[in-house]
XYZ file of C-alpha atoms in Angstrom:
694
model
C -0.093 -16.695 22.101
C -0.753 -14.687 25.271
C -0.337 -11.187 26.551
C 0.344 -9.699 29.893
C -2.046 -6.756 30.935
C -4.991 -8.215 29.224
C -5.207 -12.024 29.548
C -6.727 -13.270 26.429
C -7.707 -16.973 25.957
C -7.111 -17.221 22.415
C -7.072 -20.182 19.747
C -6.373 -19.929 16.013
C -7.288 -22.854 13.613
C -6.879 -22.619 9.947
C -6.269 -19.049 10.191
C -9.107 -17.974 12.415
C -9.047 -16.738 15.967
C -11.818 -18.682 17.759
C -12.075 -17.207 21.274
C -11.077 -14.113 22.967
C -12.079 -13.568 26.774
C -10.767 -10.739 28.618
C -9.921 -11.395 32.445
C -8.247 -8.023 33.361
C -7.618 -4.715 31.495
C -5.914 -1.448 31.911
C -6.613 1.664 30.000
C -4.603 2.228 26.800
C -3.242 5.591 26.459
C -3.039 7.398 23.240
C -0.469 10.083 22.042
C -0.146 12.306 19.072
C 1.360 10.762 16.020
C 4.108 13.385 15.854
C 5.402 12.790 19.246
C 8.745 14.511 19.556
C 11.750 12.569 20.531
C 13.849 14.028 23.465
C 17.452 15.563 22.833
C 18.981 12.225 24.333
C 18.126 10.314 21.209
C 19.206 12.616 18.389
C 22.245 10.365 17.404
C 21.383 7.264 15.784
C 22.336 4.135 17.838
C 25.317 2.189 16.626
C 24.641 -1.462 15.323
C 25.638 -3.818 17.871
C 27.588 -7.143 17.339
C 25.804 -10.352 18.460
C 26.409 -11.203 22.050
C 27.675 -14.740 22.968
C 25.789 -16.488 25.819
C 27.528 -15.466 29.119
C 26.008 -18.426 30.897
C 26.550 -21.409 28.654
C 25.193 -23.650 31.383
C 21.747 -22.152 30.663
C 19.769 -24.646 28.566
C 22.843 -26.867 28.100
C 20.070 -29.531 28.059
C 16.287 -29.415 27.416
C 14.643 -27.804 30.416
C 12.198 -29.582 32.780
C 9.660 -28.194 35.004
C 5.909 -27.049 34.961
C 4.016 -23.933 33.402
C 0.658 -22.476 34.539
C -0.822 -21.683 31.189
C -2.459 -25.103 30.348
C -4.350 -24.942 33.729
C -5.318 -21.271 33.049
C -6.616 -22.030 29.531
C -8.922 -25.004 30.290
C -12.615 -25.092 31.016
C -12.067 -28.315 32.963
C -14.699 -27.869 36.172
C -13.320 -26.188 39.167
C -9.887 -25.131 37.734
C -10.836 -21.700 36.836
C -13.753 -20.684 39.160
C -13.825 -17.151 38.866
C -13.673 -16.964 35.157
C -11.319 -17.712 32.363
C -7.684 -17.592 33.251
C -8.505 -17.132 36.895
C -6.435 -20.022 38.025
C -3.371 -17.888 38.110
C -2.615 -16.689 41.853
C 0.262 -16.859 44.236
C -1.485 -19.571 46.175
C -2.076 -21.728 43.220
C 1.525 -21.181 41.957
C 3.028 -22.191 45.252
C 0.753 -25.220 45.536
C 2.037 -26.551 42.188
C 5.611 -25.884 43.064
C 5.359 -27.829 46.395
C 3.769 -30.775 44.514
C 6.400 -30.600 41.793
C 9.103 -30.624 44.412
C 7.839 -33.674 46.094
C 6.787 -35.633 42.994
C 8.980 -34.791 40.120
C 12.109 -32.846 41.390
C 13.954 -36.049 42.037
C 13.580 -36.942 38.129
C 15.019 -33.372 37.080
C 12.006 -31.125 36.787
C 13.088 -27.845 38.234
C 11.362 -24.772 36.645
C 8.031 -23.223 37.881
C 6.931 -20.819 35.110
C 4.433 -18.347 35.717
C 2.722 -17.555 32.588
C 0.300 -14.593 31.380
C -1.782 -12.861 33.689
C 0.422 -12.144 36.640
C 1.042 -8.473 35.890
C -1.192 -5.584 36.047
C 0.188 -2.271 34.549
C 3.518 -0.881 35.194
C 5.641 1.261 37.671
C 6.636 4.804 37.143
C 9.273 3.708 34.810
C 6.954 1.393 32.924
C 8.318 -1.556 34.187
C 5.833 -4.388 34.888
C 4.066 -4.794 38.303
C 2.293 -7.810 39.837
C -1.461 -7.837 39.997
C -1.701 -7.310 43.659
C -5.006 -9.043 44.019
C -3.416 -12.314 42.612
C 0.025 -11.722 44.017
C -0.208 -9.705 47.087
C 3.481 -10.199 48.155
C 4.784 -9.512 44.766
C 6.809 -11.585 42.363
C 10.104 -11.497 44.297
C 8.462 -13.273 47.244
C 6.928 -15.863 45.024
C 10.318 -16.481 43.507
C 11.929 -16.808 46.786
C 9.536 -19.305 47.994
C 10.161 -21.235 44.905
C 14.012 -21.166 45.426
C 13.533 -22.426 48.898
C 12.201 -25.560 47.460
C 15.342 -25.893 45.460
C 13.361 -25.048 42.277
C 13.778 -22.359 39.523
C 11.531 -19.399 38.820
C 10.073 -18.517 35.482
C 8.106 -15.376 34.203
C 6.162 -14.390 31.239
C 6.308 -11.109 29.188
C 5.362 -9.865 25.591
C 7.332 -8.167 22.938
C 6.847 -4.588 22.424
C 5.917 -1.517 24.581
C 2.666 -1.945 26.391
C -0.026 0.715 25.634
C -0.677 0.996 29.354
C 2.768 1.964 30.175
C 3.285 4.578 27.245
C 1.424 7.296 29.108
C 1.321 10.011 26.424
C 5.143 9.274 25.849
C 6.012 10.810 29.285
C 7.193 7.761 31.084
C 10.712 7.967 31.984
C 12.972 4.993 31.460
C 14.754 3.636 34.512
C 18.500 4.437 34.597
C 18.368 6.380 31.368
C 18.338 10.184 32.140
C 16.773 12.040 29.292
C 14.874 8.825 28.023
C 11.156 8.448 27.818
C 8.752 6.215 26.242
C 8.142 8.811 23.448
C 11.790 8.352 22.485
C 11.495 4.499 21.910
C 8.425 4.446 19.584
C 7.871 5.455 16.111
C 6.065 8.792 15.441
C 3.116 7.063 13.933
C 2.765 4.920 17.132
C 2.666 1.578 14.921
C 1.679 -1.531 16.902
C 3.262 -4.787 17.047
C 3.088 -8.425 18.498
C 0.838 -11.244 17.863
C -2.177 -9.345 19.066
C -1.302 -5.784 18.017
C -1.493 -4.866 21.741
C 1.688 -2.993 22.045
C 3.688 -0.202 20.222
C 6.620 -1.315 18.065
C 10.011 -0.189 19.589
C 12.310 1.835 17.487
C 15.741 0.465 18.109
C 17.419 3.251 16.281
C 17.117 4.961 19.621
C 19.687 4.353 22.245
C 16.786 4.666 24.752
C 15.301 1.374 23.593
C 18.001 -0.930 24.551
C 17.976 0.871 28.014
C 14.240 -0.046 28.304
C 14.844 -3.655 27.668
C 17.847 -3.485 30.227
C 15.456 -1.989 32.787
C 13.208 -4.904 32.561
C 15.860 -7.560 32.423
C 17.477 -6.180 35.308
C 14.353 -5.932 37.391
C 13.516 -9.674 36.687
C 16.995 -10.377 37.772
C 16.401 -8.626 40.979
C 13.332 -10.790 41.664
C 15.501 -13.813 41.254
C 14.011 -14.827 37.676
C 15.640 -17.851 36.222
C 13.505 -18.052 33.100
C 11.819 -15.634 30.834
C 9.294 -16.510 28.220
C 8.663 -13.567 25.617
C 5.362 -14.139 23.707
C 3.708 -12.726 20.527
C 7.098 -12.642 18.600
C 7.231 -12.190 14.945
C 8.008 -13.216 12.224
C 5.878 -15.968 13.636
C 2.701 -15.655 15.738
C 0.988 -15.648 12.391
C 2.465 -12.242 11.407
C 5.545 -10.591 10.220
C 5.528 -11.504 6.437
C 8.259 -9.605 4.379
C 5.467 -6.996 3.577
C 4.637 -6.552 7.129
C 7.744 -5.027 8.825
C 5.682 -4.072 12.084
C 5.552 -7.458 13.012
C 9.190 -8.177 12.544
C 10.708 -8.223 16.088
C 14.207 -9.536 15.435
C 15.677 -6.342 16.738
C 13.410 -6.680 19.866
C 14.949 -10.200 20.444
C 18.438 -9.156 19.895
C 18.062 -6.152 22.526
C 16.420 -8.561 24.954
C 19.130 -11.116 24.435
C 21.887 -8.506 25.181
C 19.813 -7.288 28.181
C 19.526 -10.849 29.712
C 23.248 -11.444 29.114
C 24.239 -8.294 30.989
C 21.549 -8.602 33.807
C 24.103 -10.272 36.274
C 22.111 -13.476 36.607
C 21.727 -16.645 34.567
C 18.440 -16.345 33.104
C 16.974 -18.667 30.244
C 15.322 -16.650 27.606
C 12.645 -18.310 25.263
C 10.396 -17.230 22.525
C 6.702 -17.912 21.553
C 4.819 -18.676 19.386
C 4.954 -20.325 16.157
C 8.155 -18.647 15.222
C 9.139 -18.357 11.499
C 11.776 -20.969 10.571
C 13.400 -18.541 7.927
C 14.694 -16.607 10.925
C 15.896 -19.691 12.678
C 19.548 -18.243 12.671
C 18.317 -15.175 14.456
C 16.409 -17.179 17.167
C 19.386 -19.483 17.607
C 21.946 -16.571 18.082
C 19.684 -14.746 20.463
C 17.576 -17.134 22.489
C 17.738 -20.283 24.318
C 14.692 -21.825 22.587
C 11.390 -21.079 20.648
C 8.005 -22.446 20.179
C 7.684 -24.067 16.779
C 3.829 -24.250 16.741
C 0.605 -22.794 18.202
C -0.627 -23.672 21.691
C -1.034 -27.306 22.614
C -4.098 -26.634 24.665
C -7.584 -27.155 23.241
C -9.312 -24.259 25.012
C -12.040 -26.862 25.750
C -13.398 -28.797 28.591
C -10.209 -30.593 28.912
C -6.504 -29.538 28.840
C -5.831 -30.856 25.318
C -7.204 -32.996 22.473
C -5.200 -35.166 20.237
C -6.763 -33.321 17.177
C -6.447 -29.851 18.902
C -3.489 -29.782 18.710
C -1.187 -32.634 19.941
C -0.840 -34.429 16.674
C 0.202 -31.277 14.782
C 3.709 -31.615 16.389
C 4.566 -34.661 14.211
C 4.251 -32.438 11.116
C 5.437 -29.186 12.378
C 8.803 -30.218 13.808
C 10.659 -31.606 10.748
C 11.935 -28.259 9.252
C 13.189 -27.359 12.798
C 15.087 -30.672 13.881
C 18.748 -29.440 12.774
C 18.180 -26.207 14.814
C 18.046 -27.876 18.022
C 21.116 -28.300 20.224
C 22.877 -27.168 23.560
C 21.942 -23.596 24.373
C 18.697 -23.463 22.258
C 15.945 -26.214 21.785
C 12.751 -26.672 19.809
C 9.858 -26.010 22.342
C 6.865 -28.215 21.508
C 4.778 -26.662 24.288
C 3.558 -28.098 27.414
C 3.409 -31.845 28.244
C -0.017 -32.760 29.477
C 0.039 -36.438 30.214
C -0.199 -36.519 33.950
C -4.011 -36.505 34.673
C -5.865 -38.604 32.247
C -9.405 -37.541 32.782
C -8.343 -33.822 32.683
C -5.932 -34.366 29.851
C -8.549 -35.544 27.516
C -6.443 -38.208 25.988
C -6.484 -41.892 25.964
C -3.579 -43.784 27.400
C -2.088 -44.558 24.098
C -2.231 -40.962 23.175
C -0.735 -40.038 26.455
C 2.291 -42.441 25.712
C 2.786 -41.254 22.363
C 2.866 -37.538 23.447
C 5.430 -38.255 26.032
C 7.455 -40.397 23.506
C 7.450 -37.719 20.925
C 8.616 -34.921 23.181
C 11.234 -37.243 24.772
C 12.774 -38.252 21.626
C 13.096 -35.007 20.068
C 14.849 -33.070 22.859
C 11.854 -30.756 23.542
C 11.777 -29.180 26.988
C 9.650 -31.415 29.208
C 7.331 -28.842 31.128
C 4.273 -30.201 32.605
C 0.718 -28.347 32.381
C -1.154 -30.613 34.524
C -2.280 -30.069 38.029
C 0.517 -31.490 39.988
C -1.563 -32.504 43.062
C -3.703 -34.681 40.854
C -1.144 -36.864 38.864
C -2.510 -40.301 38.354
C -0.531 -43.584 38.595
C -0.084 -43.881 34.807
C 0.826 -40.208 34.383
C 3.600 -40.572 37.065
C 4.759 -43.556 35.084
C 5.003 -41.560 32.051
C 6.658 -38.342 33.612
C 9.283 -40.300 35.759
C 10.531 -43.125 33.523
C 14.370 -42.441 33.930
C 15.320 -44.229 30.508
C 12.797 -41.865 28.672
C 14.121 -38.791 30.530
C 17.732 -39.768 29.681
C 16.755 -40.020 25.963
C 15.334 -36.513 26.224
C 18.190 -35.043 28.192
C 20.971 -36.392 25.822
C 19.907 -33.692 23.398
C 19.818 -35.808 20.253
C 16.551 -34.933 18.522
C 15.005 -37.776 16.241
C 13.795 -37.476 12.769
C 11.374 -39.378 10.477
C 12.387 -41.938 7.893
C 9.502 -40.588 5.973
C 6.167 -39.024 6.316
C 4.366 -40.422 3.215
C 1.948 -42.568 5.426
C 0.355 -42.077 8.931
C 2.443 -44.884 10.036
C 5.712 -43.480 10.957
C 9.142 -44.384 12.153
C 11.367 -41.846 13.866
C 14.925 -42.517 14.841
C 18.030 -41.000 16.349
C 21.643 -42.507 15.994
C 23.440 -42.509 19.278
C 27.133 -41.926 19.936
C 27.437 -45.436 21.333
C 26.265 -47.194 18.042
C 22.931 -47.735 19.485
C 19.646 -46.300 17.645
C 16.602 -44.801 19.410
C 13.600 -45.717 17.476
C 9.943 -44.671 18.115
C 7.150 -46.316 15.938
C 3.940 -44.056 15.799
C 0.522 -44.904 14.248
C -1.015 -41.380 13.543
C -4.204 -43.087 12.125
C -7.392 -43.287 13.914
C -7.601 -47.192 13.788
C -5.090 -49.876 14.481
C -2.329 -50.508 12.012
C 1.037 -52.183 11.906
C 4.278 -49.856 11.836
C 7.620 -51.163 10.986
C 11.298 -49.818 11.344
C 13.539 -51.570 8.912
C 17.102 -52.091 10.067
C 18.512 -51.343 6.568
C 16.831 -47.940 6.518
C 17.965 -47.209 10.165
C 21.592 -48.101 9.167
C 21.634 -51.258 11.184
C 23.575 -54.495 10.285
C 23.049 -57.926 11.612
C 21.506 -58.752 14.815
C 20.715 -56.565 17.728
C 19.382 -56.263 21.199
C 16.117 -54.492 21.223
C 14.786 -52.855 24.323
C 11.215 -51.900 24.544
C 11.582 -49.080 27.065
C 7.932 -48.522 28.038
C 7.552 -52.178 28.540
C 11.041 -52.632 30.341
C 11.788 -55.658 28.179
C 14.856 -56.835 26.230
C 14.810 -59.002 23.033
C 18.033 -60.416 22.082
C 19.262 -61.580 18.535
C 16.655 -59.492 16.535
C 17.359 -58.988 12.892
C 15.687 -57.349 9.984
C 13.179 -54.913 11.576
C 11.022 -54.031 14.661
C 7.502 -54.040 14.014
C 4.398 -53.672 16.057
C 0.422 -53.357 15.656
C -0.489 -50.323 17.347
C -3.886 -48.731 18.386
C -4.992 -45.659 16.763
C -2.663 -42.790 17.796
C -0.527 -45.455 19.702
C 3.422 -45.720 19.818
C 6.406 -47.985 20.723
C 9.820 -46.783 21.901
C 12.884 -48.764 21.451
C 16.594 -48.771 21.820
C 18.135 -51.011 19.352
C 21.951 -52.072 20.137
C 23.848 -53.951 17.264
C 25.505 -56.992 18.581
C 28.599 -56.075 16.469
C 29.116 -52.325 16.327
C 31.245 -52.116 13.237
C 32.948 -48.870 12.279
C 32.034 -47.279 9.847
C 28.374 -48.092 10.439
C 25.969 -48.301 7.478
C 24.669 -44.989 6.339
C 20.920 -44.474 7.149
C 18.028 -42.900 5.496
C 19.395 -42.383 1.937
C 16.980 -40.042 0.045
C 16.796 -38.423 -3.390
C 16.238 -34.780 -3.342
C 16.547 -33.846 -6.918
C 16.501 -35.295 -10.265
C 17.278 -34.217 -13.874
C 17.839 -35.890 -17.159
C 21.400 -36.886 -16.260
C 21.781 -36.387 -12.504
C 20.264 -37.426 -9.192
C 21.018 -35.448 -5.831
C 21.352 -37.661 -2.613
C 21.326 -37.105 1.158
C 21.771 -39.366 3.901
C 22.479 -39.584 7.578
C 26.178 -39.648 8.902
C 27.763 -43.063 9.308
C 29.403 -43.629 12.734
C 33.126 -43.468 12.357
C 33.074 -42.588 8.518
C 35.418 -40.053 7.137
C 34.021 -40.222 3.600
C 31.571 -42.138 1.604
C 31.075 -44.032 -1.737
C 28.075 -43.706 -3.841
C 26.719 -46.513 -6.120
C 24.299 -46.745 -8.838
C 23.053 -50.145 -9.797
C 26.088 -51.657 -7.942
C 28.719 -49.439 -9.704
C 30.523 -46.837 -7.769
C 29.716 -43.414 -9.384
C 30.807 -41.019 -6.818
C 32.708 -40.112 -3.658
C 31.782 -37.529 -0.990
C 33.313 -36.196 2.223
C 29.869 -35.009 3.320
C 26.402 -36.607 3.627
C 25.300 -35.620 0.252
C 26.380 -36.062 -3.423
C 25.171 -35.250 -6.789
C 25.554 -38.230 -9.130
C 26.283 -37.070 -12.686
C 26.597 -38.869 -16.155
C 23.389 -40.766 -15.833
C 21.093 -41.830 -18.611
C 17.774 -39.951 -19.314
C 14.608 -41.883 -18.344
C 16.540 -44.878 -16.660
C 15.751 -46.257 -13.370
C 18.802 -46.584 -10.930
C 19.076 -48.078 -7.510
C 21.348 -45.916 -5.360
C 23.399 -47.187 -2.391
C 25.959 -45.307 -0.070
C 28.705 -47.027 1.941
C 30.734 -45.351 4.689
C 34.442 -45.229 4.597
C 37.003 -45.057 7.455
C 40.700 -45.635 6.544
C 40.869 -48.980 4.791
C 37.407 -49.928 6.225
C 34.184 -49.722 4.398
C 30.690 -50.218 5.740
C 27.885 -52.380 4.354
C 25.825 -50.814 1.646
C 22.757 -48.630 2.891
C 19.167 -49.600 1.982
C 18.675 -48.685 -1.832
C 16.580 -45.676 -2.971
C 15.256 -46.532 -6.500
C 14.601 -43.637 -8.987
C 14.016 -42.903 -12.497
C 15.944 -40.119 -14.101
C 13.938 -37.370 -15.967
C 12.787 -37.794 -19.623
C 15.092 -36.560 -22.442
C 13.397 -33.234 -22.314
C 13.870 -32.710 -18.701
C 11.506 -32.665 -15.795
C 7.969 -31.522 -16.913
C 5.941 -28.854 -14.878
C 2.233 -29.129 -14.433
C 0.408 -25.953 -13.400
C -2.337 -26.538 -10.743
C -4.298 -23.656 -12.197
C -4.261 -25.148 -15.767
C -7.540 -25.454 -17.553
C -6.998 -29.119 -17.584
C -7.103 -29.253 -13.668
C -10.234 -30.287 -12.016
C -11.448 -28.290 -9.062
C -13.974 -29.318 -6.374
C -15.768 -27.526 -3.639
C -14.314 -24.029 -2.952
C -11.123 -24.496 -4.528
C -10.118 -21.938 -6.820
C -7.576 -19.908 -8.751
C -5.944 -16.881 -6.783
C -3.181 -14.676 -7.749
C 0.322 -14.993 -6.514
C 3.135 -12.710 -7.976
C 6.007 -14.967 -7.128
C 4.191 -18.066 -8.223
C 4.702 -19.689 -11.514
C 2.264 -18.215 -14.116
C 1.379 -15.615 -11.388
C -1.432 -17.906 -10.034
C -2.187 -20.819 -7.728
C -5.015 -22.849 -6.429
C -6.207 -22.107 -2.793
C -9.010 -23.055 -0.475
C -8.179 -26.813 -0.694
C -9.302 -28.909 2.059
C -12.466 -30.978 3.423
C -14.657 -31.258 0.205
C -12.562 -29.040 -1.802
C -9.642 -30.531 -3.991
C -7.607 -30.025 -7.140
C -6.726 -32.900 -9.630
C -4.016 -32.363 -11.956
C -4.191 -34.586 -15.364
C -2.118 -35.977 -17.922
C 0.956 -36.360 -15.905
C 2.819 -38.521 -18.328
C 5.791 -40.895 -17.883
C 6.892 -43.481 -20.429
C 7.627 -46.320 -17.940
C 6.007 -47.618 -14.805
C 8.092 -47.010 -11.619
C 9.029 -44.588 -8.885
C 9.682 -40.739 -9.857
C 10.703 -37.899 -7.731
C 7.618 -35.700 -7.585
C 8.074 -32.098 -6.642
C 5.213 -29.694 -5.347
C 5.586 -25.932 -5.250
C 3.107 -24.323 -2.618
C 2.579 -21.427 -0.338
C 1.821 -21.801 3.289
C 1.972 -18.940 5.749
C 0.530 -20.910 8.767
C 2.150 -23.830 10.496
C 2.666 -26.828 8.549
C -0.173 -28.409 6.666
C -0.757 -31.755 5.111
C -2.560 -33.248 2.050
C -3.033 -36.744 0.357
C -1.703 -37.056 -3.141
C -3.726 -39.759 -4.709
C -2.621 -41.289 -7.840
C -5.089 -42.613 -10.593
C -7.606 -43.045 -7.630
C -5.482 -45.841 -6.236
C -2.316 -45.078 -4.274
C -2.204 -42.428 -1.597
C 0.621 -40.651 -0.299
C 0.795 -37.882 2.572
C 2.873 -34.817 2.038
C 3.891 -32.326 4.378
C 4.043 -28.658 3.645
C 6.372 -26.752 5.847
C 4.665 -23.640 7.018
C 6.360 -20.131 7.376
C 4.262 -19.006 10.498
C 4.265 -15.429 9.394
C 1.161 -15.197 7.258
C 3.285 -15.031 4.127
C 1.102 -16.842 1.523
C 2.802 -15.301 -1.395
C 6.364 -16.955 -1.137
C 6.484 -20.480 -2.978
C 8.329 -23.147 -1.230
C 9.042 -26.628 -2.583
C 8.802 -30.037 -1.238
C 9.277 -33.495 -2.891
C 8.441 -37.099 -2.268
C 9.008 -40.373 -4.394
C 5.913 -41.626 -5.990
C 5.025 -44.762 -8.179
C 3.517 -43.653 -11.355
C 2.095 -45.837 -14.234
C 3.221 -45.543 -17.833
C 1.151 -43.190 -19.652
C -0.929 -40.389 -18.478
C -1.537 -40.155 -14.782
C -3.766 -38.049 -12.571
C -2.749 -36.638 -9.179
C -5.544 -35.482 -6.709
C -4.550 -33.096 -4.018
C -6.896 -33.244 -1.027
C -7.381 -33.368 2.740
C -10.828 -34.550 3.962
C -9.910 -33.380 7.422
C -8.484 -29.968 7.216
C -7.237 -27.128 4.973
C -3.888 -27.491 3.177
C -1.441 -25.338 1.527
C -2.172 -23.539 -1.710
C -0.597 -25.370 -4.632
C 1.401 -23.630 -7.392
C 2.694 -26.691 -9.557
C 3.715 -30.356 -9.673
C 6.835 -31.313 -11.618
C 7.936 -34.941 -12.534
């Protein structure tokens, strides 16, 4: 969430921008709203087909390296002596490059990425030029020196046409006779990007693609290997359906074409907090995307656990299946190398590195490479951990209804990578059950950080972890049968007579058998099934077996669930007169919500409690919650009858759309008769709540 010509240090928490400090600025030119397009753009541009990646080796694995922004953002003493962001300079970039080449290059770290603040204005064609005071030899010379170290050179830009290069619309576009900047904007000079500090480009003009080409070609001529484009929407908390000015999908498609045709392999990544509902566009037209806000705290250290390292555990799940060769989920910089500067405990540093590694996130360090401490080097250079990351096999949570979480990834060799996390502030036991992980019998458990093996383990792995602590294991079954036991069976929908199930693939299975209370009730060639013909208000234990030829796996761990009452699932409106509101929680209008209303402003001392949620029999029921969240993901506790509490994760849209409901679900134990469910979070704001269905 940065820009080029005006370097702003910004932070947004709960929808509020907290700090803006300008380092350098250039005058923003204005133009008449009725700017006339040149004769070269009278014909509408032809729609172009998606361009396949010309260089498939780019981003074949999650990239590794270093980025300047974490140091630019911090108030840590001595890092930015001449004011906010002043760290960025040719001297400092090359110092970090030399340190990385010495300390981390042998382990696969190779990119040196120069973030916001390197640019000051544009050349006669509106292409970016370096701030000569900070980069006196220009960016090509910096890239050349980085390449001499056997490293790769990354650079930063923002989406849209900069105000400072518009120049009353008279700036010619390089290698595009008859094209000027007035030809690539809208007549009303509408603005775009995450800060509204650029003009939105009109891609109906063929000159617009020429402009993207001119900058991509310039970067290629400098030897650039990596491009970060910032302020992209939908995302960057802008670009909702009623906000087309901040929909930059056409920009991203044009830039992808430009990068593929620039004659040099260059990785192209997007930032920040991209909207997941455009995931297919991002996958087809980039090598990766930031799923969240900046990890940096903009404080006296580089990061803090609560601001905003821990948010990644909640923001990632909706993106897990989108990662793969050529395009990865970017969790932002990994700042675990210098304990005092990082602002984290050793337990937090290990959890940070573990989470990035198991989720195939790019590993780019943000620390001062000249000051890496012994523990930081241990974390950053563990070859087993790096191998897990580079395998490109993202993990996923077994569940997130508690702060003690088990994340896992099934590997091609039959082993399972398992990470235990305690996201609570105090010590707690965390357990990964073999049944849920799809493991049968005994296994060898390798504690990767401790470099220890334990043989003949069965049933589970468990550890008491400090607050924000973690364990990382590789679990290898003694007998690797095929097909393996299906893992992580989950109920996703319930009616009077049906239950929908999902599960993770069974190694070697070509089909699956589904059982209810021990009786086979369905077969499936995929990892999901809808079980029909069930009785209303009846408890069933569902299991799944993998099938390969004449072989059948052991049964999965059971998932137990009641079907709905004879009348079907019952919806309880959050805004009903029977609900209890506390604090500032209140009813707000919502056209697409049920009853055209929802409850908002929930969090801290504000809550909503829904009453008289009635079931005839005590047991586990699938509870669905409809909500709106235009931010990154938010969380709440659901407390049943003032006793049992469950955490629920609301996936955010990231585009400031608070009017489109989404639905999430979780199994909850309810008592016979009337129940109350309180929705709250004492530590932060949550999504707006539309209804709960049981």
